[in-house]
Amino acid sequence: MTTRPLRTEPSGPQTASVVTDLPFKPQLVKAVFRDVTSLHVSRPAAWAAASVTRAVLTEIIEGARSAAAEEARKRLIPKDLISAIDRNVEVEVGSEWYLHSPTFHGLMGEVRNADGALVSLRQRRGARTPSGVAGAHRFQAGVRSLLKSRGVRAVPAMVRDLDGIASAFLTDLARDAAKVVREGGVKRFGTVSPVVPGESAPVPLLKDPLLALSTRCGDGRTVGGDDVLAAVTMQLFGDLRQRAITEAAEMTRNTSGN
């Protein structure tokens, strides 16, 4: 009887370098997934989710830096975050955080119930704090690392808001990735095309990489890298979505090949 060698995890200089470069560590990403699903999370899925979160926060930071530069400031403050979101609707993510941050109080508009009565902020927040908000403190180190890599500094309140947005966004991304696994694909993704009455609808462009993500392959117990990319199509749009998918796909290729 021969003894089989123990199976070791693939590793290498490139893999270690790629993962080290991520400000939001895969271990923390998996912790977020555990908050919302009991499914197993593969390493490519964790790397992809970390990469997408980095892309989103980078876009927000760049927008905030541009706003600060207009006032000749080198340190980012909360109003720069508001400016970044106002100027680029693509980065309006992590909306759960907005109800819990002093930065956004008074900017969400009035909400009234069916009887016309004003709904208070406490009622809009709900009785339970969402897991993405409750666990936001986990990402402060990653936010500071990302700010440093972009050559900017931020006041503590700004760091807190970026931290909260990252956590809330990643929680929503994890929830949608788990839904992709359960439903066998993206059920809410599609395109809208004008149709002339009496004529048949145009054939969808099957070569579109985003449409290709709408059909899932794999078992029903594991969140894979492609499931995260499919979830991105539900969370983001426009150039930011395409860039996030491209960077995450490259991340999973680099790490899976080592």
PDB file of C-alpha atoms in Angstrom:
ATOM      1  CA  MET A   1       0.000   0.000   0.000  1.00  0.00           C
ATOM      2  CA  THR A   2       1.464   3.327  -1.040  1.00  0.00           C
ATOM      3  CA  THR A   3       1.085   6.503   0.951  1.00  0.00           C
ATOM      4  CA  ARG A   4      -0.376   9.423  -0.913  1.00  0.00           C
ATOM      5  CA  PRO A   5       1.408  12.731  -0.374  1.00  0.00           C
ATOM      6  CA  LEU A   6      -0.550  15.389   1.420  1.00  0.00           C
ATOM      7  CA  ARG A   7      -2.257  17.856  -0.886  1.00  0.00           C
ATOM      8  CA  THR A   8      -0.868  21.352  -0.463  1.00  0.00           C
ATOM      9  CA  GLU A   9      -2.454  24.647  -1.442  1.00  0.00           C
ATOM     10  CA  PRO A  10      -0.971  26.139  -4.605  1.00  0.00           C
ATOM     11  CA  SER A  11       1.158  29.125  -3.836  1.00  0.00           C
ATOM     12  CA  GLY A  12       3.938  31.135  -5.337  1.00  0.00           C
ATOM     13  CA  PRO A  13       5.561  34.570  -5.440  1.00  0.00           C
ATOM     14  CA  GLN A  14       2.997  35.950  -7.908  1.00  0.00           C
ATOM     15  CA  THR A  15       0.021  34.681  -5.917  1.00  0.00           C
ATOM     16  CA  ALA A  16       1.398  36.100  -2.677  1.00  0.00           C
ATOM     17  CA  SER A  17       2.143  39.429  -4.359  1.00  0.00           C
ATOM     18  CA  VAL A  18      -1.326  39.697  -5.902  1.00  0.00           C
ATOM     19  CA  VAL A  19      -3.120  38.954  -2.642  1.00  0.00           C
ATOM     20  CA  THR A  20      -0.824  41.239  -0.635  1.00  0.00           C
ATOM     21  CA  ASP A  21      -1.676  44.115  -2.954  1.00  0.00           C
ATOM     22  CA  LEU A  22      -5.359  43.871  -2.025  1.00  0.00           C
ATOM     23  CA  PRO A  23      -6.291  46.373   0.704  1.00  0.00           C
ATOM     24  CA  PHE A  24      -9.344  44.268   1.617  1.00  0.00           C
ATOM     25  CA  LYS A  25      -7.972  40.897   2.623  1.00  0.00           C
ATOM     26  CA  PRO A  26      -9.696  37.700   1.408  1.00  0.00           C
ATOM     27  CA  GLN A  27     -10.033  36.509   5.006  1.00  0.00           C
ATOM     28  CA  LEU A  28     -12.169  39.542   5.840  1.00  0.00           C
ATOM     29  CA  VAL A  29     -14.150  39.085   2.648  1.00  0.00           C
ATOM     30  CA  LYS A  30     -14.977  35.509   3.636  1.00  0.00           C
ATOM     31  CA  ALA A  31     -16.099  36.767   7.048  1.00  0.00           C
ATOM     32  CA  VAL A  32     -18.609  39.046   5.307  1.00  0.00           C
ATOM     33  CA  PHE A  33     -19.884  36.133   3.233  1.00  0.00           C
ATOM     34  CA  ARG A  34     -20.347  34.078   6.400  1.00  0.00           C
ATOM     35  CA  ASP A  35     -22.589  36.845   7.751  1.00  0.00           C
ATOM     36  CA  VAL A  36     -25.067  36.380   4.890  1.00  0.00           C
ATOM     37  CA  THR A  37     -24.732  32.786   3.639  1.00  0.00           C
ATOM     38  CA  SER A  38     -23.743  29.312   4.779  1.00  0.00           C
ATOM     39  CA  LEU A  39     -22.358  28.451   1.331  1.00  0.00           C
ATOM     40  CA  HIS A  40     -18.672  27.677   0.969  1.00  0.00           C
ATOM     41  CA  VAL A  41     -16.685  30.574  -0.535  1.00  0.00           C
ATOM     42  CA  SER A  42     -13.850  29.655  -2.880  1.00  0.00           C
ATOM     43  CA  ARG A  43     -10.562  31.517  -2.880  1.00  0.00           C
ATOM     44  CA  PRO A  44     -11.164  32.935  -6.383  1.00  0.00           C
ATOM     45  CA  ALA A  45     -14.525  34.263  -5.161  1.00  0.00           C
ATOM     46  CA  ALA A  46     -12.905  35.975  -2.169  1.00  0.00           C
ATOM     47  CA  TRP A  47     -10.180  37.485  -4.341  1.00  0.00           C
ATOM     48  CA  ALA A  48     -12.715  38.656  -6.921  1.00  0.00           C
ATOM     49  CA  ALA A  49     -14.929  40.289  -4.277  1.00  0.00           C
ATOM     50  CA  ALA A  50     -11.912  42.004  -2.702  1.00  0.00           C
ATOM     51  CA  SER A  51     -10.828  43.281  -6.112  1.00  0.00           C
ATOM     52  CA  VAL A  52     -14.292  44.641  -6.957  1.00  0.00           C
ATOM     53  CA  THR A  53     -14.511  46.426  -3.608  1.00  0.00           C
ATOM     54  CA  ARG A  54     -11.102  47.990  -4.248  1.00  0.00           C
ATOM     55  CA  ALA A  55     -12.271  49.197  -7.682  1.00  0.00           C
ATOM     56  CA  VAL A  56     -15.385  50.810  -6.198  1.00  0.00           C
ATOM     57  CA  LEU A  57     -13.540  52.541  -3.362  1.00  0.00           C
ATOM     58  CA  THR A  58     -10.787  53.695  -5.713  1.00  0.00           C
ATOM     59  CA  GLU A  59     -13.368  55.362  -7.952  1.00  0.00           C
ATOM     60  CA  ILE A  60     -14.941  57.117  -4.961  1.00  0.00           C
ATOM     61  CA  ILE A  61     -11.571  58.268  -3.621  1.00  0.00           C
ATOM     62  CA  GLU A  62     -10.537  59.649  -7.010  1.00  0.00           C
ATOM     63  CA  GLY A  63     -13.786  61.605  -7.235  1.00  0.00           C
ATOM     64  CA  ALA A  64     -13.317  62.946  -3.718  1.00  0.00           C
ATOM     65  CA  ARG A  65      -9.711  63.893  -4.460  1.00  0.00           C
ATOM     66  CA  SER A  66     -10.830  65.898  -7.477  1.00  0.00           C
ATOM     67  CA  ALA A  67     -13.364  67.750  -5.309  1.00  0.00           C
ATOM     68  CA  ALA A  68     -10.720  68.509  -2.682  1.00  0.00           C
ATOM     69  CA  ALA A  69      -8.246  69.710  -5.319  1.00  0.00           C
ATOM     70  CA  GLU A  70     -10.742  72.352  -6.445  1.00  0.00           C
ATOM     71  CA  GLU A  71     -10.409  73.890  -2.997  1.00  0.00           C
ATOM     72  CA  ALA A  72      -6.643  73.349  -2.872  1.00  0.00           C
ATOM     73  CA  ARG A  73      -6.956  70.816  -0.059  1.00  0.00           C
ATOM     74  CA  LYS A  74      -4.789  67.706   0.280  1.00  0.00           C
ATOM     75  CA  ARG A  75      -6.841  66.008   3.003  1.00  0.00           C
ATOM     76  CA  LEU A  76     -10.242  64.563   2.152  1.00  0.00           C
ATOM     77  CA  ILE A  77     -13.268  65.510   4.236  1.00  0.00           C
ATOM     78  CA  PRO A  78     -16.850  64.138   4.209  1.00  0.00           C
ATOM     79  CA  LYS A  79     -18.188  66.799   1.865  1.00  0.00           C
ATOM     80  CA  ASP A  80     -15.712  65.558  -0.756  1.00  0.00           C
ATOM     81  CA  LEU A  81     -17.407  62.174  -0.538  1.00  0.00           C
ATOM     82  CA  ILE A  82     -20.795  63.781  -1.147  1.00  0.00           C
ATOM     83  CA  SER A  83     -19.371  65.657  -4.137  1.00  0.00           C
ATOM     84  CA  ALA A  84     -17.918  62.455  -5.574  1.00  0.00           C
ATOM     85  CA  ILE A  85     -21.276  60.677  -5.366  1.00  0.00           C
ATOM     86  CA  ASP A  86     -23.209  63.682  -6.709  1.00  0.00           C
ATOM     87  CA  ARG A  87     -20.941  63.899  -9.748  1.00  0.00           C
ATOM     88  CA  ASN A  88     -20.830  60.195 -10.558  1.00  0.00           C
ATOM     89  CA  VAL A  89     -23.985  58.145 -10.066  1.00  0.00           C
ATOM     90  CA  GLU A  90     -21.976  54.965 -10.767  1.00  0.00           C
ATOM     91  CA  VAL A  91     -20.443  55.152  -7.280  1.00  0.00           C
ATOM     92  CA  GLU A  92     -23.765  55.481  -5.454  1.00  0.00           C
ATOM     93  CA  VAL A  93     -23.337  52.125  -3.713  1.00  0.00           C
ATOM     94  CA  GLY A  94     -23.597  50.879  -0.139  1.00  0.00           C
ATOM     95  CA  SER A  95     -26.858  52.779   0.327  1.00  0.00           C
ATOM     96  CA  GLU A  96     -27.548  51.037   3.656  1.00  0.00           C
ATOM     97  CA  TRP A  97     -24.676  53.023   5.113  1.00  0.00           C
ATOM     98  CA  TYR A  98     -26.186  56.374   4.159  1.00  0.00           C
ATOM     99  CA  LEU A  99     -28.936  56.024   6.759  1.00  0.00           C
ATOM    100  CA  HIS A 100     -26.364  55.400   9.497  1.00  0.00           C
ATOM    101  CA  SER A 101     -23.776  58.083   8.709  1.00  0.00           C
ATOM    102  CA  PRO A 102     -23.955  61.680   9.969  1.00  0.00           C
ATOM    103  CA  THR A 103     -22.423  62.763   6.652  1.00  0.00           C
ATOM    104  CA  PHE A 104     -25.617  61.926   4.767  1.00  0.00           C
ATOM    105  CA  HIS A 105     -28.232  63.100   7.283  1.00  0.00           C
ATOM    106  CA  GLY A 106     -30.634  65.495   5.632  1.00  0.00           C
ATOM    107  CA  LEU A 107     -29.531  64.518   2.134  1.00  0.00           C
ATOM    108  CA  MET A 108     -31.797  61.506   1.648  1.00  0.00           C
ATOM    109  CA  GLY A 109     -34.990  63.501   1.201  1.00  0.00           C
ATOM    110  CA  GLU A 110     -38.303  63.128   3.001  1.00  0.00           C
ATOM    111  CA  VAL A 111     -40.115  59.789   3.046  1.00  0.00           C
ATOM    112  CA  ARG A 112     -43.836  59.570   3.804  1.00  0.00           C
ATOM    113  CA  ASN A 113     -46.054  56.569   4.431  1.00  0.00           C
ATOM    114  CA  ALA A 114     -49.349  55.719   2.723  1.00  0.00           C
ATOM    115  CA  ASP A 115     -51.200  58.128   5.044  1.00  0.00           C
ATOM    116  CA  GLY A 116     -48.868  60.986   4.178  1.00  0.00           C
ATOM    117  CA  ALA A 117     -47.151  61.012   7.566  1.00  0.00           C
ATOM    118  CA  LEU A 118     -43.433  61.750   7.614  1.00  0.00           C
ATOM    119  CA  VAL A 119     -41.311  58.631   8.243  1.00  0.00           C
ATOM    120  CA  SER A 120     -38.576  59.368  10.769  1.00  0.00           C
ATOM    121  CA  LEU A 121     -34.942  58.461  10.207  1.00  0.00           C
ATOM    122  CA  ARG A 122     -35.166  55.912  13.043  1.00  0.00           C
ATOM    123  CA  GLN A 123     -38.115  54.208  11.325  1.00  0.00           C
ATOM    124  CA  ARG A 124     -36.302  54.178   7.991  1.00  0.00           C
ATOM    125  CA  ARG A 125     -33.261  52.576   9.575  1.00  0.00           C
ATOM    126  CA  GLY A 126     -35.354  49.739  10.982  1.00  0.00           C
ATOM    127  CA  ALA A 127     -35.126  47.920  14.286  1.00  0.00           C
ATOM    128  CA  ARG A 128     -32.107  45.835  13.268  1.00  0.00           C
ATOM    129  CA  THR A 129     -28.735  47.143  12.207  1.00  0.00           C
ATOM    130  CA  PRO A 130     -27.762  45.534   8.870  1.00  0.00           C
ATOM    131  CA  SER A 131     -24.741  43.237   9.075  1.00  0.00           C
ATOM    132  CA  GLY A 132     -22.842  45.400   6.596  1.00  0.00           C
ATOM    133  CA  VAL A 133     -23.184  48.376   8.919  1.00  0.00           C
ATOM    134  CA  ALA A 134     -22.538  46.423  12.110  1.00  0.00           C
ATOM    135  CA  GLY A 135     -19.270  45.027  10.731  1.00  0.00           C
ATOM    136  CA  ALA A 136     -18.012  48.180   9.075  1.00  0.00           C
ATOM    137  CA  HIS A 137     -15.122  48.680  11.492  1.00  0.00           C
ATOM    138  CA  ARG A 138     -13.348  45.662   9.982  1.00  0.00           C
ATOM    139  CA  PHE A 139     -12.314  47.574   6.878  1.00  0.00           C
ATOM    140  CA  GLN A 140     -10.686  50.709   8.298  1.00  0.00           C
ATOM    141  CA  ALA A 141      -7.154  49.357   7.872  1.00  0.00           C
ATOM    142  CA  GLY A 142      -7.903  48.516   4.248  1.00  0.00           C
ATOM    143  CA  VAL A 143      -9.358  51.964   3.604  1.00  0.00           C
ATOM    144  CA  ARG A 144      -6.274  53.656   5.061  1.00  0.00           C
ATOM    145  CA  SER A 145      -4.041  51.415   2.950  1.00  0.00           C
ATOM    146  CA  LEU A 146      -5.995  52.305  -0.184  1.00  0.00           C
ATOM    147  CA  LEU A 147      -5.888  56.011   0.590  1.00  0.00           C
ATOM    148  CA  LYS A 148      -2.122  55.798   1.062  1.00  0.00           C
ATOM    149  CA  SER A 149      -1.710  53.948  -2.239  1.00  0.00           C
ATOM    150  CA  ARG A 150      -3.596  56.772  -3.990  1.00  0.00           C
ATOM    151  CA  GLY A 151      -1.375  59.386  -2.386  1.00  0.00           C
ATOM    152  CA  VAL A 152      -4.090  61.076  -0.291  1.00  0.00           C
ATOM    153  CA  ARG A 153      -5.058  61.458   3.351  1.00  0.00           C
ATOM    154  CA  ALA A 154      -8.493  61.725   4.925  1.00  0.00           C
ATOM    155  CA  VAL A 155      -9.957  62.925   8.201  1.00  0.00           C
ATOM    156  CA  PRO A 156     -11.271  60.174  10.546  1.00  0.00           C
ATOM    157  CA  ALA A 157     -14.913  60.866   9.626  1.00  0.00           C
ATOM    158  CA  MET A 158     -14.092  60.337   5.951  1.00  0.00           C
ATOM    159  CA  VAL A 159     -12.273  57.086   6.721  1.00  0.00           C
ATOM    160  CA  ARG A 160     -15.327  55.924   8.679  1.00  0.00           C
ATOM    161  CA  ASP A 161     -17.657  56.661   5.766  1.00  0.00           C
ATOM    162  CA  LEU A 162     -15.442  54.908   3.224  1.00  0.00           C
ATOM    163  CA  ASP A 163     -15.185  51.989   5.625  1.00  0.00           C
ATOM    164  CA  GLY A 164     -18.966  51.820   5.990  1.00  0.00           C
ATOM    165  CA  ILE A 165     -19.624  52.058   2.267  1.00  0.00           C
ATOM    166  CA  ALA A 166     -17.099  49.289   1.578  1.00  0.00           C
ATOM    167  CA  SER A 167     -18.686  47.006   4.154  1.00  0.00           C
ATOM    168  CA  ALA A 168     -22.272  47.680   3.056  1.00  0.00           C
ATOM    169  CA  PHE A 169     -21.384  47.230  -0.616  1.00  0.00           C
ATOM    170  CA  LEU A 170     -19.478  44.001  -0.003  1.00  0.00           C
ATOM    171  CA  THR A 171     -22.362  42.644   2.068  1.00  0.00           C
ATOM    172  CA  ASP A 172     -24.793  43.318  -0.791  1.00  0.00           C
ATOM    173  CA  LEU A 173     -22.345  41.765  -3.253  1.00  0.00           C
ATOM    174  CA  ALA A 174     -22.033  38.629  -1.109  1.00  0.00           C
ATOM    175  CA  ARG A 175     -25.805  38.363  -0.802  1.00  0.00           C
ATOM    176  CA  ASP A 176     -26.282  38.613  -4.558  1.00  0.00           C
ATOM    177  CA  ALA A 177     -23.464  36.126  -5.263  1.00  0.00           C
ATOM    178  CA  ALA A 178     -25.181  33.624  -2.971  1.00  0.00           C
ATOM    179  CA  LYS A 179     -28.440  34.269  -4.811  1.00  0.00           C
ATOM    180  CA  VAL A 180     -26.736  33.537  -8.132  1.00  0.00           C
ATOM    181  CA  VAL A 181     -25.681  30.140  -6.745  1.00  0.00           C
ATOM    182  CA  ARG A 182     -29.148  29.322  -5.407  1.00  0.00           C
ATOM    183  CA  GLU A 183     -30.964  30.378  -8.583  1.00  0.00           C
ATOM    184  CA  GLY A 184     -28.455  28.916 -11.022  1.00  0.00           C
ATOM    185  CA  GLY A 185     -27.654  32.231 -12.671  1.00  0.00           C
ATOM    186  CA  VAL A 186     -28.608  35.875 -12.797  1.00  0.00           C
ATOM    187  CA  LYS A 187     -32.366  36.177 -12.979  1.00  0.00           C
ATOM    188  CA  ARG A 188     -32.508  39.962 -12.729  1.00  0.00           C
ATOM    189  CA  PHE A 189     -29.984  40.813 -15.422  1.00  0.00           C
ATOM    190  CA  GLY A 190     -31.045  41.658 -18.956  1.00  0.00           C
ATOM    191  CA  THR A 191     -31.153  44.266 -21.668  1.00  0.00           C
ATOM    192  CA  VAL A 192     -33.861  46.523 -23.026  1.00  0.00           C
ATOM    193  CA  SER A 193     -34.240  46.805 -26.805  1.00  0.00           C
ATOM    194  CA  PRO A 194     -36.778  48.811 -28.804  1.00  0.00           C
ATOM    195  CA  VAL A 195     -39.179  46.574 -30.762  1.00  0.00           C
ATOM    196  CA  VAL A 196     -41.375  47.687 -33.674  1.00  0.00           C
ATOM    197  CA  PRO A 197     -44.982  46.436 -33.249  1.00  0.00           C
ATOM    198  CA  GLY A 198     -45.561  43.364 -35.380  1.00  0.00           C
ATOM    199  CA  GLU A 199     -41.867  42.487 -35.657  1.00  0.00           C
ATOM    200  CA  SER A 200     -39.944  39.894 -33.666  1.00  0.00           C
ATOM    201  CA  ALA A 201     -37.542  40.917 -30.947  1.00  0.00           C
ATOM    202  CA  PRO A 202     -33.855  41.105 -31.932  1.00  0.00           C
ATOM    203  CA  VAL A 203     -31.638  38.155 -31.073  1.00  0.00           C
ATOM    204  CA  PRO A 204     -29.503  38.877 -27.953  1.00  0.00           C
ATOM    205  CA  LEU A 205     -25.779  39.294 -28.412  1.00  0.00           C
ATOM    206  CA  LEU A 206     -24.567  35.999 -26.955  1.00  0.00           C
ATOM    207  CA  LYS A 207     -20.946  37.099 -27.278  1.00  0.00           C
ATOM    208  CA  ASP A 208     -21.521  39.877 -24.746  1.00  0.00           C
ATOM    209  CA  PRO A 209     -19.396  38.858 -21.700  1.00  0.00           C
ATOM    210  CA  LEU A 210     -21.975  40.296 -19.316  1.00  0.00           C
ATOM    211  CA  LEU A 211     -24.741  38.166 -20.807  1.00  0.00           C
ATOM    212  CA  ALA A 212     -22.463  35.136 -20.619  1.00  0.00           C
ATOM    213  CA  LEU A 213     -22.406  35.568 -16.826  1.00  0.00           C
ATOM    214  CA  SER A 214     -26.181  35.120 -16.664  1.00  0.00           C
ATOM    215  CA  THR A 215     -25.870  31.331 -17.011  1.00  0.00           C
ATOM    216  CA  ARG A 216     -24.133  29.553 -14.153  1.00  0.00           C
ATOM    217  CA  CYS A 217     -21.921  26.464 -14.163  1.00  0.00           C
ATOM    218  CA  GLY A 218     -20.785  24.706 -11.001  1.00  0.00           C
ATOM    219  CA  ASP A 219     -22.162  23.026  -7.915  1.00  0.00           C
ATOM    220  CA  GLY A 220     -24.849  24.510  -5.729  1.00  0.00           C
ATOM    221  CA  ARG A 221     -22.793  24.562  -2.546  1.00  0.00           C
ATOM    222  CA  THR A 222     -19.909  26.867  -3.428  1.00  0.00           C
ATOM    223  CA  VAL A 223     -19.693  30.540  -4.355  1.00  0.00           C
ATOM    224  CA  GLY A 224     -17.180  30.761  -7.173  1.00  0.00           C
ATOM    225  CA  GLY A 225     -15.359  33.618  -8.830  1.00  0.00           C
ATOM    226  CA  ASP A 226     -17.840  33.757 -11.714  1.00  0.00           C
ATOM    227  CA  ASP A 227     -20.707  34.008  -9.224  1.00  0.00           C
ATOM    228  CA  VAL A 228     -19.132  37.160  -7.792  1.00  0.00           C
ATOM    229  CA  LEU A 229     -18.666  38.594 -11.288  1.00  0.00           C
ATOM    230  CA  ALA A 230     -22.316  37.854 -12.030  1.00  0.00           C
ATOM    231  CA  ALA A 231     -23.298  39.629  -8.804  1.00  0.00           C
ATOM    232  CA  VAL A 232     -21.324  42.663  -9.966  1.00  0.00           C
ATOM    233  CA  THR A 233     -23.731  42.999 -12.906  1.00  0.00           C
ATOM    234  CA  MET A 234     -26.515  43.391 -10.344  1.00  0.00           C
ATOM    235  CA  GLN A 235     -24.693  45.892  -8.123  1.00  0.00           C
ATOM    236  CA  LEU A 236     -22.827  48.132 -10.559  1.00  0.00           C
ATOM    237  CA  PHE A 237     -23.337  49.611 -13.998  1.00  0.00           C
ATOM    238  CA  GLY A 238     -21.564  51.656 -16.641  1.00  0.00           C
ATOM    239  CA  ASP A 239     -17.810  51.968 -16.979  1.00  0.00           C
ATOM    240  CA  LEU A 240     -17.264  51.157 -13.308  1.00  0.00           C
ATOM    241  CA  ARG A 241     -19.004  47.798 -13.704  1.00  0.00           C
ATOM    242  CA  GLN A 242     -16.924  46.873 -16.734  1.00  0.00           C
ATOM    243  CA  ARG A 243     -13.687  47.943 -15.080  1.00  0.00           C
ATOM    244  CA  ALA A 244     -14.501  46.082 -11.858  1.00  0.00           C
ATOM    245  CA  ILE A 245     -15.319  42.890 -13.773  1.00  0.00           C
ATOM    246  CA  THR A 246     -12.157  43.135 -15.869  1.00  0.00           C
ATOM    247  CA  GLU A 247      -9.899  43.682 -12.849  1.00  0.00           C
ATOM    248  CA  ALA A 248     -11.553  40.916 -10.831  1.00  0.00           C
ATOM    249  CA  ALA A 249     -11.368  38.449 -13.730  1.00  0.00           C
ATOM    250  CA  GLU A 250      -7.670  39.231 -14.128  1.00  0.00           C
ATOM    251  CA  MET A 251      -7.193  38.766 -10.399  1.00  0.00           C
ATOM    252  CA  THR A 252      -8.757  35.298 -10.430  1.00  0.00           C
ATOM    253  CA  ARG A 253      -6.725  34.271 -13.492  1.00  0.00           C
ATOM    254  CA  ASN A 254      -3.458  35.345 -11.871  1.00  0.00           C
ATOM    255  CA  THR A 255      -4.169  33.598  -8.587  1.00  0.00           C
ATOM    256  CA  SER A 256      -5.705  30.437 -10.063  1.00  0.00           C
ATOM    257  CA  GLY A 257      -2.719  29.907 -12.305  1.00  0.00           C
ATOM    258  CA  ASN A 258      -0.225  29.677  -9.445  1.00  0.00           C
TER     259      ASN A 258
END
